[in-house]
Amino acid sequence: MGEYVTAIILGIVEGLTEFLPVSSTGHLILTETLLGATEEKWKTFAIVIQLGSICAVLLLFWKRILGLLGISRRHAVGPQLNLLHIIIGILPAGIAGVLLHDFIKEKLFSAWTVLLSLIIGGILMIAAEKLQPRATARTVDDISYRQAFGIGLFQCLALWPGFSRSGATIAGGILLGTSHKAAAEFTFILAIPVMMGATGLDLIKSWDYLSVSDFGFFATGFITAMVVAMLAIVSFLKLLERVSLTPFAIYRFALAVVFYFFILK
């Protein structure tokens, strides 16, 4: 299969799964194995297309981001999400990510740990739906500093490959009293600095595997992931108004079975 076709397929998989609570890591490992994209350069490619997904959030939430940075003021009555919410939210995972980066790469990036995280993440999502309290934060602007910090703690679970950043933080938000949509929007905004920091560090460490000759299919995967991620985010936010996290948890269990037979069996 041609490199450009592989790049498009992996870009689609990354874009579809990065911000859905289904584990982009599990999907990429499975897809890379099925496509035979297991060389070292494809690991670097996975980092590049993740940056494409981050750009999707920047494009969709640019007004909100400018407001957080103080560049554009939103005229609204009542509390608003501000930069302190984001700082409080990223601190736990940011500190843990820096301290545990090498350990995670060496010990947690295995097929068995990813399989286990798919299952445990699904259980957490079902538990969140069963135990959810009354929502005190209906919109992202209603989220308190306490809730922001709590969601940040749940985001630490996403350092475990396969757990799913959105799955951990949305489930955490629900348990802490936010609505599904508020938790999802906060999750997407929170992901920008955390993912940029993590992927930036990975990219620096993988710099030797970048080549000018690979620019074409790297760019193809980047753009594909960005466009698909934008569509996935918009669709997911609309879907959360009608469905719970439970169907996504069941999907994770099914993926774990497929993962076992194709990767571990």
Coordinates of N, CA, C and O in Angstrom, one line a residue, residues 101-229:
H101 N 7.5 11.0 32.1 CA 7.5 10.9 30.6 C 8.3 9.6 30.2 O 7.8 8.8 29.4
D102 N 9.5 9.5 30.7 CA 10.4 8.4 30.3 C 9.8 7.0 30.8 O 9.8 6.0 30.1
F103 N 9.2 7.0 32.0 CA 8.6 5.8 32.5 C 7.4 5.4 31.7 O 7.2 4.2 31.4
I104 N 6.6 6.4 31.3 CA 5.4 6.1 30.5 C 5.8 5.5 29.1 O 5.3 4.5 28.7
K105 N 6.8 6.1 28.5 CA 7.3 5.6 27.2 C 7.9 4.2 27.3 O 7.8 3.4 26.4
E106 N 8.6 3.9 28.4 CA 9.3 2.7 28.5 C 8.4 1.5 29.1 O 8.6 0.4 28.7
K107 N 7.5 1.9 30.0 CA 6.8 0.8 30.7 C 5.3 0.7 30.3 O 4.8 -0.4 30.3
L108 N 4.7 1.8 29.9 CA 3.2 1.8 29.7 C 2.9 1.7 28.2 O 1.7 1.4 27.9
F109 N 3.8 1.8 27.3 CA 3.5 1.7 25.9 C 3.7 0.3 25.4 O 4.6 -0.1 24.7
S110 N 2.8 -0.6 25.9 CA 2.8 -2.0 25.5 C 1.4 -2.4 25.1 O 0.5 -1.7 25.6
A111 N 1.3 -3.4 24.4 CA -0.1 -3.9 23.9 C -1.0 -4.2 25.1 O -2.1 -3.9 25.1
W112 N -0.4 -4.9 26.1 CA -1.2 -5.4 27.2 C -1.7 -4.2 28.1 O -2.8 -4.2 28.6
T113 N -0.8 -3.2 28.3 CA -1.2 -2.0 29.1 C -2.3 -1.2 28.4 O -3.2 -0.7 29.0
V114 N -2.2 -1.1 27.1 CA -3.2 -0.4 26.3 C -4.6 -1.2 26.4 O -5.6 -0.6 26.5
L115 N -4.5 -2.5 26.2 CA -5.7 -3.3 26.3 C -6.4 -3.1 27.7 O -7.6 -2.9 27.8
L116 N -5.6 -3.1 28.7 CA -6.1 -3.0 30.1 C -6.7 -1.6 30.3 O -7.8 -1.4 30.9
S117 N -6.1 -0.5 29.7 CA -6.6 0.8 29.9 C -7.9 1.0 29.1 O -8.8 1.8 29.5
L118 N -8.1 0.3 28.0 CA -9.3 0.4 27.2 C -10.5 -0.1 28.1 O -11.6 0.5 28.2
I119 N -10.3 -1.2 28.8 CA -11.3 -1.7 29.7 C -11.6 -0.9 30.9 O -12.7 -0.5 31.2
I120 N -10.5 -0.5 31.6 CA -10.7 0.3 32.8 C -11.3 1.7 32.5 O -12.2 2.2 33.2
G121 N -10.9 2.3 31.4 CA -11.5 3.6 31.0 C -12.9 3.4 30.7 O -13.7 4.3 31.0
G122 N -13.3 2.4 30.1 CA -14.8 2.1 29.8 C -15.6 2.0 31.1 O -16.7 2.5 31.2
I123 N -15.0 1.3 32.1 CA -15.7 1.1 33.3 C -15.8 2.4 34.0 O -16.9 2.7 34.6
L124 N -14.8 3.3 34.0 CA -14.9 4.6 34.6 C -16.0 5.4 33.9 O -16.8 6.1 34.6
M125 N -16.2 5.4 32.6 CA -17.2 6.1 31.9 C -18.6 5.6 32.3 O -19.5 6.5 32.5
I126 N -18.8 4.3 32.4 CA -20.1 3.8 32.9 C -20.4 4.2 34.3 O -21.5 4.6 34.7
A127 N -19.4 4.2 35.2 CA -19.5 4.6 36.6 C -19.9 6.0 36.7 O -20.8 6.4 37.5
A128 N -19.3 6.9 35.8 CA -19.6 8.3 35.8 C -21.1 8.5 35.5 O -21.8 9.4 36.1
E129 N -21.6 7.8 34.5 CA -23.0 7.9 34.1 C -24.0 7.4 35.3 O -25.0 8.0 35.5
K130 N -23.6 6.4 36.0 CA -24.4 5.8 37.0 C -24.4 6.7 38.3 O -25.4 6.8 39.0
L131 N -23.2 7.3 38.6 CA -23.0 8.0 39.8 C -23.1 9.5 39.7 O -23.0 10.3 40.7
Q132 N -23.4 10.0 38.5 CA -23.3 11.5 38.3 C -24.3 12.2 39.2 O -25.5 11.9 39.4
P133 N -23.8 13.3 39.9 CA -24.6 14.2 40.7 C -25.4 15.2 39.8 O -25.2 15.2 38.6
R134 N -26.2 16.0 40.4 CA -26.9 17.0 39.7 C -25.8 18.0 39.2 O -24.9 18.4 39.9
A135 N -26.0 18.4 37.9 CA -25.0 19.3 37.3 C -25.1 20.7 37.8 O -26.2 21.3 37.8
T136 N -24.0 21.2 38.3 CA -24.0 22.6 38.8 C -23.3 23.5 37.8 O -23.4 24.7 37.9
A137 N -22.7 22.9 36.8 CA -22.1 23.7 35.7 C -22.7 23.2 34.4 O -22.3 22.2 33.8
R138 N -23.7 24.0 33.9 CA -24.4 23.6 32.7 C -23.6 23.9 31.4 O -23.7 23.3 30.4
T139 N -22.8 25.0 31.5 CA -22.0 25.5 30.4 C -20.5 25.5 30.9 O -20.2 25.5 32.1
V140 N -19.6 25.6 29.9 CA -18.2 25.7 30.3 C -17.9 26.9 31.1 O -16.9 26.9 31.9
D141 N -18.6 28.0 31.0 CA -18.4 29.2 31.7 C -18.8 29.0 33.2 O -18.5 29.9 34.0
D142 N -19.6 28.0 33.5 CA -20.1 27.8 34.9 C -19.1 26.9 35.7 O -19.2 26.8 36.9
I143 N -18.1 26.4 35.0 CA -17.1 25.5 35.7 C -16.3 26.3 36.8 O -15.8 27.4 36.5
S144 N -16.3 25.8 38.0 CA -15.6 26.4 39.1 C -14.1 26.0 39.1 O -13.7 25.1 38.4
Y145 N -13.3 26.7 39.9 CA -11.9 26.4 40.0 C -11.7 25.0 40.6 O -10.8 24.3 40.2
R146 N -12.5 24.7 41.5 CA -12.4 23.3 42.1 C -12.7 22.3 41.1 O -12.0 21.3 41.0
Q147 N -13.7 22.5 40.3 CA -14.0 21.5 39.2 C -12.9 21.4 38.2 O -12.6 20.4 37.7
A148 N -12.3 22.6 37.9 CA -11.2 22.6 36.9 C -10.0 21.8 37.4 O -9.4 21.1 36.7
F149 N -9.7 22.0 38.7 CA -8.6 21.2 39.3 C -8.9 19.7 39.3 O -8.1 18.9 39.0
G150 N -10.2 19.4 39.7 CA -10.6 18.0 39.7 C -10.5 17.3 38.4 O -10.0 16.2 38.2
I151 N -11.0 18.0 37.3 CA -10.9 17.5 36.0 C -9.4 17.3 35.6 O -9.0 16.4 34.9
G152 N -8.6 18.3 36.0 CA -7.1 18.2 35.8 C -6.5 16.9 36.4 O -5.7 16.3 35.8
L153 N -7.0 16.6 37.6 CA -6.5 15.3 38.2 C -7.0 14.1 37.4 O -6.2 13.2 37.2
F154 N -8.2 14.1 36.9 CA -8.7 13.0 36.1 C -7.9 12.9 34.8 O -7.7 11.8 34.2
Q155 N -7.4 14.1 34.3 CA -6.6 14.1 33.0 C -5.3 13.3 33.2 O -4.8 12.8 32.2
C156 N -4.8 13.2 34.4 CA -3.6 12.4 34.7 C -3.7 11.0 34.2 O -2.8 10.3 33.8
L157 N -5.0 10.5 34.3 CA -5.2 9.1 33.8 C -4.9 8.9 32.4 O -4.6 7.8 31.9
A158 N -5.0 10.0 31.6 CA -4.8 10.0 30.1 C -3.3 9.8 29.8 O -3.0 9.5 28.7
L159 N -2.4 9.9 30.8 CA -1.0 9.7 30.6 C -0.8 8.2 30.4 O 0.2 7.8 29.9
W160 N -1.7 7.4 30.8 CA -1.7 5.9 30.6 C -2.2 5.7 29.2 O -3.4 5.9 28.9
P161 N -1.3 5.3 28.2 CA -1.7 5.1 26.8 C -3.0 4.2 26.7 O -3.0 3.1 27.2
G162 N -3.9 4.7 25.9 CA -5.1 3.9 25.7 C -6.3 4.3 26.6 O -7.4 3.9 26.3
F163 N -6.0 5.1 27.6 CA -7.1 5.4 28.5 C -8.1 6.4 27.9 O -9.3 6.4 28.2
S164 N -7.6 7.3 27.1 CA -8.3 8.4 26.4 C -8.5 9.6 27.2 O -9.0 9.6 28.3
R165 N -7.9 10.7 26.7 CA -7.9 12.0 27.4 C -9.3 12.4 27.6 O -9.8 12.8 28.7
S166 N -10.1 12.4 26.5 CA -11.5 12.9 26.6 C -12.3 12.0 27.5 O -13.2 12.5 28.2
G167 N -12.1 10.7 27.4 CA -12.9 9.8 28.2 C -12.6 10.0 29.7 O -13.6 10.1 30.5
A168 N -11.4 10.2 30.1 CA -11.0 10.4 31.5 C -11.6 11.7 32.0 O -12.1 11.8 33.1
T169 N -11.4 12.8 31.2 CA -11.7 14.1 31.7 C -13.2 14.4 31.6 O -13.8 15.1 32.5
I170 N -13.9 13.9 30.6 CA -15.4 14.1 30.5 C -16.0 13.3 31.7 O -16.9 13.8 32.3
A171 N -15.6 12.0 31.9 CA -16.1 11.2 33.0 C -15.9 11.9 34.3 O -16.7 12.0 35.2
G172 N -14.7 12.5 34.5 CA -14.3 13.2 35.7 C -15.2 14.4 35.9 O -15.7 14.7 37.0
G173 N -15.4 15.2 34.8 CA -16.3 16.3 34.9 C -17.7 16.0 35.3 O -18.3 16.7 36.1
I174 N -18.2 14.9 34.7 CA -19.6 14.5 35.1 C -19.7 14.2 36.6 O -20.6 14.6 37.3
L175 N -18.7 13.4 37.1 CA -18.6 13.1 38.5 C -18.5 14.3 39.4 O -18.9 14.3 40.5
L176 N -17.9 15.4 38.9 CA -17.7 16.6 39.6 C -18.8 17.6 39.5 O -18.7 18.7 40.0
G177 N -19.9 17.2 38.7 CA -21.0 18.1 38.6 C -21.1 19.0 37.4 O -21.8 20.0 37.4
T178 N -20.4 18.7 36.3 CA -20.6 19.4 35.1 C -21.5 18.7 34.1 O -21.6 17.5 34.2
S179 N -22.1 19.4 33.2 CA -22.9 18.7 32.2 C -21.9 18.0 31.2 O -20.7 18.3 31.2
H180 N -22.5 17.1 30.4 CA -21.6 16.4 29.4 C -20.9 17.4 28.5 O -19.7 17.3 28.2
K181 N -21.7 18.3 27.9 CA -21.2 19.3 27.0 C -20.1 20.2 27.6 O -19.1 20.5 27.0
A182 N -20.4 20.7 28.8 CA -19.5 21.6 29.5 C -18.1 20.9 29.7 O -17.0 21.4 29.5
A183 N -18.2 19.6 30.1 CA -17.0 18.8 30.4 C -16.3 18.6 29.1 O -15.0 18.7 29.1
A184 N -17.0 18.3 28.0 CA -16.3 18.1 26.7 C -15.6 19.3 26.2 O -14.5 19.3 25.8
E185 N -16.3 20.5 26.2 CA -15.7 21.7 25.7 C -14.5 22.1 26.6 O -13.4 22.5 26.0
F186 N -14.6 21.9 27.9 CA -13.4 22.2 28.7 C -12.3 21.2 28.4 O -11.1 21.6 28.4
T187 N -12.6 20.0 28.2 CA -11.6 19.0 27.8 C -10.9 19.4 26.6 O -9.6 19.2 26.5
F188 N -11.6 19.8 25.6 CA -10.9 20.1 24.3 C -10.0 21.3 24.4 O -8.9 21.3 23.9
I189 N -10.5 22.3 25.2 CA -9.6 23.5 25.4 C -8.4 23.2 26.3 O -7.3 23.6 26.0
L190 N -8.6 22.4 27.3 CA -7.6 21.9 28.2 C -6.5 21.1 27.4 O -5.3 21.1 27.8
A191 N -6.9 20.4 26.4 CA -6.0 19.5 25.7 C -5.0 20.3 24.9 O -3.9 19.8 24.6
I192 N -5.3 21.5 24.5 CA -4.3 22.3 23.7 C -2.9 22.4 24.3 O -1.9 22.0 23.7
P193 N -2.8 23.0 25.5 CA -1.5 23.2 26.1 C -0.8 21.9 26.5 O 0.4 21.7 26.3
V194 N -1.7 20.9 27.0 CA -1.1 19.6 27.4 C -0.6 18.8 26.2 O 0.5 18.3 26.2
M195 N -1.4 18.7 25.2 CA -1.0 18.0 24.0 C 0.2 18.6 23.2 O 1.1 18.0 22.7
M196 N 0.1 20.0 23.2 CA 1.2 20.7 22.5 C 2.5 20.4 23.2 O 3.6 20.2 22.6
G197 N 2.5 20.5 24.6 CA 3.7 20.2 25.3 C 4.2 18.8 25.2 O 5.4 18.6 24.9
A198 N 3.3 17.8 25.2 CA 3.7 16.4 25.1 C 4.2 16.1 23.7 O 5.2 15.4 23.6
T199 N 3.4 16.5 22.7 CA 3.8 16.1 21.3 C 5.1 16.9 21.0 O 5.9 16.4 20.2
G200 N 5.2 18.1 21.5 CA 6.4 18.9 21.2 C 7.7 18.2 21.7 O 8.7 18.1 21.0
L201 N 7.5 17.7 22.9 CA 8.7 17.0 23.5 C 9.0 15.7 22.8 O 10.1 15.4 22.5
D202 N 7.9 15.0 22.4 CA 8.1 13.8 21.6 C 8.7 14.1 20.2 O 9.6 13.3 19.7
L203 N 8.3 15.2 19.6 CA 8.8 15.6 18.3 C 10.3 15.9 18.4 O 11.1 15.5 17.5
I204 N 10.7 16.6 19.4 CA 12.1 16.9 19.6 C 13.0 15.6 19.7 O 14.0 15.5 19.1
K205 N 12.4 14.7 20.5 CA 13.2 13.4 20.7 C 13.2 12.6 19.4 O 14.0 11.7 19.3
S206 N 12.2 12.8 18.5 CA 12.2 12.0 17.3 C 12.7 12.8 16.1 O 12.5 12.4 14.9
W207 N 13.4 13.9 16.3 CA 13.8 14.8 15.3 C 14.7 14.1 14.2 O 14.6 14.4 13.0
D208 N 15.5 13.1 14.7 CA 16.4 12.4 13.7 C 15.6 11.6 12.7 O 16.2 11.2 11.7
Y209 N 14.4 11.3 13.0 CA 13.6 10.5 12.0 C 12.8 11.3 11.0 O 12.1 10.8 10.2
L210 N 12.9 12.7 11.2 CA 12.3 13.6 10.2 C 13.1 13.8 9.0 O 14.4 14.0 9.1
S211 N 12.6 13.7 7.8 CA 13.3 13.9 6.6 C 12.5 14.7 5.6 O 11.3 14.6 5.5
V212 N 13.2 15.5 4.8 CA 12.6 16.4 3.8 C 11.8 15.5 2.8 O 10.8 15.9 2.3
S213 N 12.4 14.3 2.5 CA 11.7 13.5 1.5 C 10.4 12.9 2.0 O 9.6 12.5 1.2
D214 N 10.2 13.0 3.3 CA 8.9 12.5 3.9 C 7.9 13.6 4.0 O 6.8 13.3 4.5
F215 N 8.2 14.8 3.7 CA 7.4 15.9 4.0 C 6.0 15.8 3.3 O 5.0 16.1 4.0
G216 N 5.9 15.2 2.1 CA 4.6 15.1 1.4 C 3.6 14.3 2.2 O 2.5 14.8 2.4
F217 N 4.0 13.1 2.5 CA 2.9 12.2 3.2 C 2.8 12.6 4.7 O 1.7 12.4 5.2
F218 N 3.8 13.3 5.3 CA 3.6 13.8 6.6 C 2.5 14.9 6.6 O 1.6 15.0 7.4
A219 N 2.7 15.8 5.6 CA 1.7 16.9 5.4 C 0.3 16.4 5.1 O -0.7 16.9 5.6
T220 N 0.2 15.4 4.3 CA -1.0 14.7 4.0 C -1.7 14.2 5.2 O -2.9 14.5 5.4
G221 N -1.0 13.5 6.0 CA -1.6 13.0 7.3 C -2.0 14.1 8.2 O -3.1 14.0 8.9
F222 N -1.2 15.1 8.3 CA -1.4 16.3 9.2 C -2.8 17.0 8.8 O -3.6 17.2 9.7
I223 N -2.9 17.3 7.5 CA -4.1 18.0 7.0 C -5.3 17.1 7.2 O -6.4 17.5 7.6
T224 N -5.2 15.8 6.9 CA -6.3 14.9 7.0 C -6.8 14.8 8.4 O -8.0 14.9 8.7
A225 N -5.8 14.6 9.4 CA -6.2 14.6 10.8 C -6.9 15.8 11.3 O -7.9 15.8 12.0
M226 N -6.4 17.0 10.8 CA -7.0 18.3 11.2 C -8.4 18.4 10.7 O -9.3 18.8 11.5
V227 N -8.7 18.1 9.5 CA -10.0 18.3 8.9 C -11.0 17.3 9.5 O -12.1 17.6 10.0
V228 N -10.6 16.0 9.7 CA -11.4 15.0 10.2 C -11.7 15.3 11.7 O -12.8 15.1 12.2
A229 N -10.7 15.8 12.4 CA -10.9 16.1 13.9 C -11.9 17.2 14.0 O -12.7 17.2 15.0

